[in-house]
Short mmCIF file of C-alpha atoms in Angstrom, two decimals:
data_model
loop_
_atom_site.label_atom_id
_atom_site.label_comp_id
_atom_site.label_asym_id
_atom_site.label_seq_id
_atom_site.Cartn_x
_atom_site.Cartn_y
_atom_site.Cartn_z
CA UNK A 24 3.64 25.02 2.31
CA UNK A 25 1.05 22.86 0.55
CA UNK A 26 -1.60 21.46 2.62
CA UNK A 27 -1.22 18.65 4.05
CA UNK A 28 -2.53 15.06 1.62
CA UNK A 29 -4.67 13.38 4.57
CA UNK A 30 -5.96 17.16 5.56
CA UNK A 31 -5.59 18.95 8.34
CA UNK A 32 -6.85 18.32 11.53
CA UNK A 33 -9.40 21.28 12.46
CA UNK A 34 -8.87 23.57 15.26
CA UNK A 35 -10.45 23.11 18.46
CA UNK A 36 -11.60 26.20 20.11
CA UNK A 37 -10.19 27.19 23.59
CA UNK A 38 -12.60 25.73 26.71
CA UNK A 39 -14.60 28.42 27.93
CA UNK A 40 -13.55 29.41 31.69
CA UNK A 41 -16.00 28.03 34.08
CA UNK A 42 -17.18 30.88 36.64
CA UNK A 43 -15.99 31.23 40.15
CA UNK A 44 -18.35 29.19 42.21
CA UNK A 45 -18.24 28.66 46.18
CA UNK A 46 -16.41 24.99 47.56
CA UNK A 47 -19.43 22.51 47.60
CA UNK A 48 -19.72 21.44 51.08
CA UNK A 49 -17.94 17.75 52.65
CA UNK A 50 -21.20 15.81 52.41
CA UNK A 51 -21.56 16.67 48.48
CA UNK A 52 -18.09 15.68 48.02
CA UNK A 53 -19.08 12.07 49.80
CA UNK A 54 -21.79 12.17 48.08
CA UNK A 55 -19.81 12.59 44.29
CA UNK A 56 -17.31 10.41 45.05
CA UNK A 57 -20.46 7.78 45.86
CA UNK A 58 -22.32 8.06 42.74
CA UNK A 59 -19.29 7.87 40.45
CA UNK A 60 -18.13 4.53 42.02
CA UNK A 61 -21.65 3.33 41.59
CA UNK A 62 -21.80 4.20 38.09
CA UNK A 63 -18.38 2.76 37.17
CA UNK A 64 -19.46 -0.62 38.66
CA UNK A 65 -22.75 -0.49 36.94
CA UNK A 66 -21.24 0.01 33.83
CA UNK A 67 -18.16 -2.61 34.70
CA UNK A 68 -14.50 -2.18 33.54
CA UNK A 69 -13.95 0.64 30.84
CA UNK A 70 -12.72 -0.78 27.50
CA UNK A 71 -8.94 -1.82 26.88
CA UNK A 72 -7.17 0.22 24.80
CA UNK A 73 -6.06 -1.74 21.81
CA UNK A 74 -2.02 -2.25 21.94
CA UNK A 75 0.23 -0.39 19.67
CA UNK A 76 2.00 -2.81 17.41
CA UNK A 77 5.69 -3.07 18.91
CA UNK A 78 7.94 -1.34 16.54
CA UNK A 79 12.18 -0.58 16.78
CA UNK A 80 13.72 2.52 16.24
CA UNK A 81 16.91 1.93 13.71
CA UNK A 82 19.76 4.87 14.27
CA UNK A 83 21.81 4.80 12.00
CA UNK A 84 21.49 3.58 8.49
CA UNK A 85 23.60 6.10 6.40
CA UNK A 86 24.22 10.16 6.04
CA UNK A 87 20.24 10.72 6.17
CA UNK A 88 20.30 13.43 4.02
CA UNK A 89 16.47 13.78 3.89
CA UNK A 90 16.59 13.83 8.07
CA UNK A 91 14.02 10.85 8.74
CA UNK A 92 13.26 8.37 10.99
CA UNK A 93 13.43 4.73 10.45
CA UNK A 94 11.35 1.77 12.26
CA UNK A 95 11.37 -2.09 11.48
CA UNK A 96 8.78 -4.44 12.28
CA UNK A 97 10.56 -7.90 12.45
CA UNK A 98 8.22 -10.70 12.91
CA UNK A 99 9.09 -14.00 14.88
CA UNK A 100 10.38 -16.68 13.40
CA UNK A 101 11.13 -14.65 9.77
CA UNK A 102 12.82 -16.26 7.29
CA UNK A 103 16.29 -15.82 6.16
CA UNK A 104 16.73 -13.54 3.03
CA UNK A 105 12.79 -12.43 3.52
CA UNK A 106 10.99 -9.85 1.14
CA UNK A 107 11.40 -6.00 2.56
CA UNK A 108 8.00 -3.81 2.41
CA UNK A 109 8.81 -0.29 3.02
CA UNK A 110 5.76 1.88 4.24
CA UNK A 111 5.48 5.56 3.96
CA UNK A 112 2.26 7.18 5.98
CA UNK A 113 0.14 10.22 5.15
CA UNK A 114 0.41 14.02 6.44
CA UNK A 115 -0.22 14.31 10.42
CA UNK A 116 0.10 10.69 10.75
CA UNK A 117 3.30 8.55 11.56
CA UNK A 118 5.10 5.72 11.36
CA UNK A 119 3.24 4.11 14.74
CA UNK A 120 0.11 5.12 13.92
CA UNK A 121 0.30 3.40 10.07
CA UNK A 122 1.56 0.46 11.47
CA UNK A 123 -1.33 0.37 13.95
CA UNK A 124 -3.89 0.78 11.85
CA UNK A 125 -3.22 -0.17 8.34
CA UNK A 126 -3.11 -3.84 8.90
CA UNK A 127 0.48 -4.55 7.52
CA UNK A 128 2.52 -5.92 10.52
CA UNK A 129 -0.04 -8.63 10.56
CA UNK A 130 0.42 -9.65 7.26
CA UNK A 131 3.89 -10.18 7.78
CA UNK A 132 3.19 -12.26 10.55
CA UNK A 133 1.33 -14.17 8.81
CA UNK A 134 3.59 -13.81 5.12
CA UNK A 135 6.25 -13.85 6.82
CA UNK A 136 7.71 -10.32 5.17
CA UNK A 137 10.18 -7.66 6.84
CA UNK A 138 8.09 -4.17 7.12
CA UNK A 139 10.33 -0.89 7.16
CA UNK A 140 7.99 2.25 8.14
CA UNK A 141 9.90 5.77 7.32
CA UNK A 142 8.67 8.78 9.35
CA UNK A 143 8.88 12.55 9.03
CA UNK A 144 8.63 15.52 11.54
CA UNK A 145 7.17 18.49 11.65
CA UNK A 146 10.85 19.54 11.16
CA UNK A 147 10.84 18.86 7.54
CA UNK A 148 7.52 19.59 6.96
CA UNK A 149 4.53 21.73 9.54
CA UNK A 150 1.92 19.05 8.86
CA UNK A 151 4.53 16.00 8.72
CA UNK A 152 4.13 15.75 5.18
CA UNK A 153 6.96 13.72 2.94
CA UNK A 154 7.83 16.55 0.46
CA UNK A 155 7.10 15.08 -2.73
CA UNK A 156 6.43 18.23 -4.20
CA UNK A 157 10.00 19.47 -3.64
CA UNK A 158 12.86 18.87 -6.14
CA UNK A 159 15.41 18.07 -2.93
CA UNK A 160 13.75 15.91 -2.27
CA UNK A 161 12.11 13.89 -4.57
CA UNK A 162 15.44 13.19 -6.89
CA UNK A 163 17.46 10.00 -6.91
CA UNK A 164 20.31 11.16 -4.79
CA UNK A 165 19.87 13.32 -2.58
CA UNK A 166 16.77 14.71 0.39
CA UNK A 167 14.57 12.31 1.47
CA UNK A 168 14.61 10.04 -1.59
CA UNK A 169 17.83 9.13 -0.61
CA UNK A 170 17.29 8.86 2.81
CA UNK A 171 14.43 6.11 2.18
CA UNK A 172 17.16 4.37 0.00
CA UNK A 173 19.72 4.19 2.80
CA UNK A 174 16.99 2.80 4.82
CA UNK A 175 16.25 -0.17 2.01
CA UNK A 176 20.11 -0.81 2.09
CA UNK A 177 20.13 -1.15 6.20
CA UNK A 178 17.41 -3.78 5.93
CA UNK A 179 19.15 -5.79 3.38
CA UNK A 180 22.70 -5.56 5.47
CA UNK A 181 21.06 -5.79 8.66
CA UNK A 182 18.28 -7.47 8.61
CA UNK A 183 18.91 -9.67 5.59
CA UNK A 184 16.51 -8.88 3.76
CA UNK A 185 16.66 -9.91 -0.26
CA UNK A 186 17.43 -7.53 -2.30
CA UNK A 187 15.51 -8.52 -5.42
CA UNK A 188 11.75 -8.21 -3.55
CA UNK A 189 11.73 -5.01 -2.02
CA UNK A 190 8.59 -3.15 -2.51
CA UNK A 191 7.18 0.17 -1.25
CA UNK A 192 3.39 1.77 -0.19
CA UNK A 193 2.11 4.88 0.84
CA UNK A 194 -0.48 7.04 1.46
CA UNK A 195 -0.88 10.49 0.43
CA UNK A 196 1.85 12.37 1.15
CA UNK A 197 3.46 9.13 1.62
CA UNK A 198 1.63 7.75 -1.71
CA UNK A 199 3.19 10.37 -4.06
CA UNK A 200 6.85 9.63 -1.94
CA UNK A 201 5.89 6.07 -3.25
CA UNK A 202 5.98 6.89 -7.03
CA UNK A 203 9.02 9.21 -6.15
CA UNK A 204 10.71 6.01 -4.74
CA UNK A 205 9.49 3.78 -7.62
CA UNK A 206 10.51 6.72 -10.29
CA UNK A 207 14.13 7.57 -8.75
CA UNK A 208 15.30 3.78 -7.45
CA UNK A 209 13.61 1.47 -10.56
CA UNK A 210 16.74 -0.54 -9.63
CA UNK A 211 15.72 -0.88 -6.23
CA UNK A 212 12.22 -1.66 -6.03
CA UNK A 213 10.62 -4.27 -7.78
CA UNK A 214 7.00 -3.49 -7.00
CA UNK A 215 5.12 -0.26 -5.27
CA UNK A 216 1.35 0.47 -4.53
CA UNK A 217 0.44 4.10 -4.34
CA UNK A 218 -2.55 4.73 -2.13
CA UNK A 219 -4.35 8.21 -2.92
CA UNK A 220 -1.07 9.20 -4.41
CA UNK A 221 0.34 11.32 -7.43
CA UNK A 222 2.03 10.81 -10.77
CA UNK A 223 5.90 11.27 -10.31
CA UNK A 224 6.84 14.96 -10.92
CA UNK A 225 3.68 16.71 -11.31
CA UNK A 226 4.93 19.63 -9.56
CA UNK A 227 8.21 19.95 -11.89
CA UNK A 228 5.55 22.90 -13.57
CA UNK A 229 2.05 22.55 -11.41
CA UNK A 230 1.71 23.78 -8.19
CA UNK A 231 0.77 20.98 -5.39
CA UNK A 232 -1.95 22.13 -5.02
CA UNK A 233 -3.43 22.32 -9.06
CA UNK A 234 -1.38 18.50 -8.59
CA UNK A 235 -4.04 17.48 -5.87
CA UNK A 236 -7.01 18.71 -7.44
CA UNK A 237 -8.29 18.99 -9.38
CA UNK A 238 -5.10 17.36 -10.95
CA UNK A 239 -2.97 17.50 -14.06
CA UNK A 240 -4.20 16.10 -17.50
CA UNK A 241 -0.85 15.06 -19.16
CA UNK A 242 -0.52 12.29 -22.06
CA UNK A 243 0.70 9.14 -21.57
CA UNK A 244 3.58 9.81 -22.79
CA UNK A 245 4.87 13.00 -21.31
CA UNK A 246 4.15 11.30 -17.70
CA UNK A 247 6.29 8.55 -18.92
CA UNK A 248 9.04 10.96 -19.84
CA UNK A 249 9.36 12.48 -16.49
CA UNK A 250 9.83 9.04 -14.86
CA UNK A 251 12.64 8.32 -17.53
CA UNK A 252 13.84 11.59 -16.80
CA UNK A 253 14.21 10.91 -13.45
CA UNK A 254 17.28 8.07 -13.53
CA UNK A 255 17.91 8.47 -17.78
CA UNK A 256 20.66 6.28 -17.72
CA UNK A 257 18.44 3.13 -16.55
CA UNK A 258 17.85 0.50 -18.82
CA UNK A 259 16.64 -2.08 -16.80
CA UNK A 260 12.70 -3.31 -16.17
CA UNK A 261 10.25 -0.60 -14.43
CA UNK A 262 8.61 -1.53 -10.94
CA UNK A 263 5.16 -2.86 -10.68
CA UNK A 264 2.35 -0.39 -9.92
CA UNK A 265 -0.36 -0.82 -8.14
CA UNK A 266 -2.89 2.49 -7.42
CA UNK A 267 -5.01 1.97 -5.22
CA UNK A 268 -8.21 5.42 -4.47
CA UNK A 269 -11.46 5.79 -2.97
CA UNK A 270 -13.73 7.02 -5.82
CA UNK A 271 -15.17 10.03 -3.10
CA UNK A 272 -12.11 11.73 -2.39
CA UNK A 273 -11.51 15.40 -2.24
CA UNK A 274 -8.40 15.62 -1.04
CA UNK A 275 -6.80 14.03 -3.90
CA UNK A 276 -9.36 13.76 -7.34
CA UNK A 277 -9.42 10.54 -8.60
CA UNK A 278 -8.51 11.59 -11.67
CA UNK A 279 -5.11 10.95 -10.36
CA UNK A 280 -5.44 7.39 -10.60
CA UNK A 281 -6.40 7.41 -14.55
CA UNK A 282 -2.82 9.61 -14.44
CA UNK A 283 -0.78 7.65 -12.32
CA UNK A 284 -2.25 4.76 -14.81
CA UNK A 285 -1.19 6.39 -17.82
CA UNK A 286 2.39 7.37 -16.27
CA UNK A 287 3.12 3.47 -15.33
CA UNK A 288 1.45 1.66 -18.41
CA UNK A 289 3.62 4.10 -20.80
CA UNK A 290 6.38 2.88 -18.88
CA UNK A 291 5.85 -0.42 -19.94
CA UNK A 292 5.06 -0.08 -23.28
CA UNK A 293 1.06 -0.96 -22.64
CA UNK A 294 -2.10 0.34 -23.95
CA UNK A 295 -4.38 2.56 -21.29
CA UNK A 296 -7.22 -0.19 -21.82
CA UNK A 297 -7.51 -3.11 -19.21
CA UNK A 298 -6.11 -6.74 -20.16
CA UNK A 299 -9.30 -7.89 -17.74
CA UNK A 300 -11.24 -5.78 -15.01
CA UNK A 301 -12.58 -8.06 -11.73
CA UNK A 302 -14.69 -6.83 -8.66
CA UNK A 303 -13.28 -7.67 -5.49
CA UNK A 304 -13.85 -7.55 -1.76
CA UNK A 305 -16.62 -6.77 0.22
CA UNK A 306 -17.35 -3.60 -1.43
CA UNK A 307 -17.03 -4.64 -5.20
CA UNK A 308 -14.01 -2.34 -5.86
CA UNK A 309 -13.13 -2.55 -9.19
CA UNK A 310 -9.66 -4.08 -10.19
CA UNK A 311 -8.40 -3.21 -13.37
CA UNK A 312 -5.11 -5.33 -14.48
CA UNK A 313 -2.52 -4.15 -17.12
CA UNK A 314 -0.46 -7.25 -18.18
CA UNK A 315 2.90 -7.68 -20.08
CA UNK A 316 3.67 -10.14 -22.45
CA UNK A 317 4.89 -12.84 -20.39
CA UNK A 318 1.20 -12.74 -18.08
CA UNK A 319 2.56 -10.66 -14.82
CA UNK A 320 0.45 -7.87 -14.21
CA UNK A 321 2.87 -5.06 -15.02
CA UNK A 322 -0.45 -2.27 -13.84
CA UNK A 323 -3.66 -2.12 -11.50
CA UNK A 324 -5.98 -0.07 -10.58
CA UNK A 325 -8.23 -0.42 -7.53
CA UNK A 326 -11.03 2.21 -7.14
CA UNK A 327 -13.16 1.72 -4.30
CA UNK A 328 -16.73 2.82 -3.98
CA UNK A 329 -17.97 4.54 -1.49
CA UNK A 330 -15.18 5.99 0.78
CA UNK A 331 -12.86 9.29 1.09
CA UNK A 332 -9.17 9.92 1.46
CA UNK A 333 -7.33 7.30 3.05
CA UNK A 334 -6.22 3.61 3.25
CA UNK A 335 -8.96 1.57 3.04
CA UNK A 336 -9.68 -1.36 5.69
CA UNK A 337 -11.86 -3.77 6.70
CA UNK A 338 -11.02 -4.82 10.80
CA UNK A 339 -11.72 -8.20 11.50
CA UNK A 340 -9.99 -12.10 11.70
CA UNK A 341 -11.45 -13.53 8.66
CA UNK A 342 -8.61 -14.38 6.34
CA UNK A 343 -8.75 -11.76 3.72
CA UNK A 344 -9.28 -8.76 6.49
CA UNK A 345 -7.14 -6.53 8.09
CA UNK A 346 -6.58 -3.25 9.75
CA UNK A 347 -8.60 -0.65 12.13
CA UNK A 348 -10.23 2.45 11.67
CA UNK A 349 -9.07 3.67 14.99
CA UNK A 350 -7.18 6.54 13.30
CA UNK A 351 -8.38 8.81 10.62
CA UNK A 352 -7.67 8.20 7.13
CA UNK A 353 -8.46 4.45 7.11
CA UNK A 354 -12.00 4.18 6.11
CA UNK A 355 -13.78 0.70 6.41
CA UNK A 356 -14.12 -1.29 3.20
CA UNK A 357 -11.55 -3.47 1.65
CA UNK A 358 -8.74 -4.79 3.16
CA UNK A 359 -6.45 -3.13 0.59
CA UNK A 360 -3.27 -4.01 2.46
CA UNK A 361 -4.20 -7.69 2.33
CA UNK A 362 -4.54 -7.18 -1.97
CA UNK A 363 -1.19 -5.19 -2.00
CA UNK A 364 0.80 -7.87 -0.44
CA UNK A 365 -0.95 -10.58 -3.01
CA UNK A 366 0.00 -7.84 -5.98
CA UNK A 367 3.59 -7.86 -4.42
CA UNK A 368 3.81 -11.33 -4.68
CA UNK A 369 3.94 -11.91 -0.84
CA UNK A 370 0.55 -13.64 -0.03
CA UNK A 371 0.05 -17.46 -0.69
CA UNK A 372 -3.21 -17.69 -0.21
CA UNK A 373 -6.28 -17.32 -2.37
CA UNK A 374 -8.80 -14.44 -3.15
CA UNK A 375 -11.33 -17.16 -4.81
CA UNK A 376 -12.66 -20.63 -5.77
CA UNK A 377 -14.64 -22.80 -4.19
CA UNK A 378 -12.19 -23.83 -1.50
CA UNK A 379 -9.35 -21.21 -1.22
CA UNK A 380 -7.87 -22.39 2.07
CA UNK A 381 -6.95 -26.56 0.69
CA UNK A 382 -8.90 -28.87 -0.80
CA UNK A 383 -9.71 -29.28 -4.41
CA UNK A 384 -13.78 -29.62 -5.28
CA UNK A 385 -14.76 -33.08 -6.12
CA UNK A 386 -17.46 -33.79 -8.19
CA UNK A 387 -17.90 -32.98 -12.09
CA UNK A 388 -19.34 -29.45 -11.66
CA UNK A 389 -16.78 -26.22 -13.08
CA UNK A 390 -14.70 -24.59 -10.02
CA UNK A 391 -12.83 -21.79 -10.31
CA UNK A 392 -9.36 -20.77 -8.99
CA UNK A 393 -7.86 -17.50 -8.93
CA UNK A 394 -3.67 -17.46 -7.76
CA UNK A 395 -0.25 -17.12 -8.57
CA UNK A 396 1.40 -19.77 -10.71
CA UNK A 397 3.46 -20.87 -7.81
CA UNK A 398 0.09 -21.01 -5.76
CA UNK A 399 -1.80 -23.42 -8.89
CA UNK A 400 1.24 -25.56 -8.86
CA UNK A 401 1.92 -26.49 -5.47
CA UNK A 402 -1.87 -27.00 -5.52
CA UNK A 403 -1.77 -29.35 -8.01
CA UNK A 404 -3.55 -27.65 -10.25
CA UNK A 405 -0.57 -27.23 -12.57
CA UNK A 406 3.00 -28.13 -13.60
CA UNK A 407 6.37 -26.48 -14.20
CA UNK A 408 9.18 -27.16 -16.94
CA UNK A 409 11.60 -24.87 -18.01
CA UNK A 410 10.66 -22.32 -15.67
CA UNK A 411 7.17 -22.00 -16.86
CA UNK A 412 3.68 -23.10 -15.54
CA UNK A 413 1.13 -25.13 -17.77
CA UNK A 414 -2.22 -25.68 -16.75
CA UNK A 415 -2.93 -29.21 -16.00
CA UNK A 416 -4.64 -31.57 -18.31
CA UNK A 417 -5.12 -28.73 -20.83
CA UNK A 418 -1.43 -28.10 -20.76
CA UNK A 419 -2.21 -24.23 -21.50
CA UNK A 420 1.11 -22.70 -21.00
CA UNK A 421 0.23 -19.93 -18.29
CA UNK A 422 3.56 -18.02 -18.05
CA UNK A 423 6.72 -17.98 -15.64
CA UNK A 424 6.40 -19.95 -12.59
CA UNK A 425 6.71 -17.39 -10.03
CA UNK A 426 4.47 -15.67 -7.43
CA UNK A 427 4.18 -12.58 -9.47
CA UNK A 428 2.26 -14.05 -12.67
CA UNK A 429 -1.77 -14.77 -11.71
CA UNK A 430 -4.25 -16.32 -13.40
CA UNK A 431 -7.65 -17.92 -13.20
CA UNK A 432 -7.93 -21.34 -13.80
CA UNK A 433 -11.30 -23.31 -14.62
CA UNK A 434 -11.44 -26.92 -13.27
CA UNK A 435 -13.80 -28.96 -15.50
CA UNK A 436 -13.83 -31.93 -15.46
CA UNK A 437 -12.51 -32.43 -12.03
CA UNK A 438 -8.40 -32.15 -13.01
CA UNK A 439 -8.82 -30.95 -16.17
CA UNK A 440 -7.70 -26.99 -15.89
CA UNK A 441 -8.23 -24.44 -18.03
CA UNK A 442 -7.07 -20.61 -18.83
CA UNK A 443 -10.22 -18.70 -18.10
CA UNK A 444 -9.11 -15.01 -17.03
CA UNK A 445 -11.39 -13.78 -19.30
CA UNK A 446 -14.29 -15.31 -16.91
CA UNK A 447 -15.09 -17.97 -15.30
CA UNK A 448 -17.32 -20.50 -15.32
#
């Protein structure tokens, strides 16, 4: 069995037997019992543990070929016909323990998002791995592809959730189950983000191992094959791809991420070389965007300094932070579940400018403004006619008005807006 993507855990060694010693006499025992009350009021009530996130177990939701377990996080007050978000976690972890620490139930609080978290058992795999590496199950059809699939379909009967803005995450393990989803079900999922994941189908002549690291060098176009491969009679678009790695892990190289790149921009039919690259978050990870014709970024890359295996967070209440590292495998850094949702399409508010939460700047001085069409025109900051977006007073045509097409927008004079992805001011 491959070892496990987020590592294993490693062994404790057995406590050492403490030698016979004679009962201590009734005094002492006062006198312990004394000193440890005194020292728990000194040092006042212990710490509250922090409250697992409230999830519910779903029974049934088709044959279950793959044998795994399904859990929905429904927020309060959701909408009707809301987005899906389907999460997969990493070896020795679980569906609880993602959900408590990668940050995503609050964002669909707050973007108001149905969250479906798949688990797996030591059952299917020792280390509670999603077998991506095995041809049962990562094929449209059948194992635990399917399985995932019938779980997609139960949230859209359900739980009425829309069927044309599902999306799907992972890490590790549950990262490469991500591009098996995206490659197998292109029909099913609009957008996926693969966190310290693999190209789809690696192992179809690689061991998992070779895979992992220090990875496979295959051309564009051969990774792009074994996606097609993988549903050949599908003609219709190919899922948005975001990959998301910490630029020190040695669990799984990075060099996966220049693969998994190559894989999903073949898919589209676009070059390996960024439209535009932008640093972002609190540890300048660099974002490199792939975009199609029509301005949607088809392809991103995120590769954050600094950090290891995992799914990177950054605990806190400000606005653009999210998670805890009470687990391992989520190092602190970036908020990377709070820039997956915005990739998906699912966050309305803004990573920049100089007033992201309202108000326009006033003033003649440049401002800049980084969102979704639909975010620059209900701002004001453009206009929509015949289903596309122009920027206002320049009349730029931007694209289709949607949440999926971003741009940045340069405001000088004050409501005069112009394209300026390239860089702005």
């Amino acid at each position: 069995m491959p070892q496990p993507l987020a590592g294993r855990t490693p062994g404790v060694p057995p406590r050492a037997r403490l030698p016979h010693r004679p009962a201590p006499r009734l005094l002492s025992r006062l006198l312990a019992v004394v000193a440890v009350l005194l020292g728990t009021l000194l040092a006042g009530p212990a710490p509250a543990a922090r409250a697992s996130v409230t999830l519910t177990r779903v029974s049934d939701f088709g044959t279950n070929p793959g044998a795994l377990t399904m859990y929905v996080y429904r927020p309060a007050g959701l909408p009707a016909h809301p987005p899906a978000v389907v999460a997969l976690h990493g070896c020795t972890q679980s569906a609880q323990v993602y959900a408590d620490n990668s940050g995503l139930p609050r964002l669909a609080d707050q973007d108001g998002f149905l969250l479906v978290l798949a688990e797996t058992g030591t059952a299917n795999n020792p280390s509670k791995c999603f077998n991506w590496f095995q041809s049962g199950d990562n094929r449209r059809g059948q194992g635990e592809a399917l399985s995932v699939r019938q779980m997609v379909a139960q949230a859209v009967t359900a739980y009425g959730a829309d069927p044309r803005r599902v999306h799907v995450t992972g890490l590790s393990a549950g990262g490469a189950m991500t591009a098996v989803m995206l490659a197998t079900y292109p029909d099913v999922f609009s957008a996926g983000a693969v966190v310290a994941g693999l190209p789809y189908d690696c192992t179809r002549d690689n061991s998992p191992y070779l895979c992992m690291n220090p990875g496979v060098d295959l051309s564009p176009g051969d990774w792009a094959r074994r996606v097609r491969d993988a549903y050949p009679s599908y003609t219709g678009p190919w899922p948005r791809t975001a990959i998301w790695y910490g630029d020190q892990d040695t669990t799984v190289a990075p060099r996966n991420a220049t693969e998994l790149r190559d894989q999903w921009t073949a898919l589209h039919g676009l070059s390996q070389t960024p439209t535009r690259t932008n640093t972002i978050g609190p540890d300048a990870t660099r974002q490199d965007q792939y975009l199609a014709a029509d301005g949607t970024v088809a392809v991103e890359v995120d590769r954050v300094p600094g950090i290891g295996h995992g799914t990177p967070v950054d605990p806190g209440a400000g606005s653009e932070q999210c998670g805890s590292t009470g687990a391992p495998y989520f190092p602190d850094s970036i908020c990377s579940s709070r820039w997956i949702a915005r990739f998906f399409g699912l966050d309305t508010t803004e990573p920049g400018g100089s007033d992201p939460g309202g108000s326009d700047p006033g003033g003649g001085t440049a401002a800049c403004w980084t969102a979704s069409n639909y975010v620059h025109v209900q701002k004001g900051r453009a206009t929509t006619s015949g289903g596309y977006t122009y920027a206002g007073g320049s009349g730029q045509n931007m694209g289709l008005y949607n949440t999926f097409v971003t741009h940045t927008l340069k405001e000088s004079p004050t409501g005069y807006f112009t394209l300026a992805d390239a860089g702005c001011p």
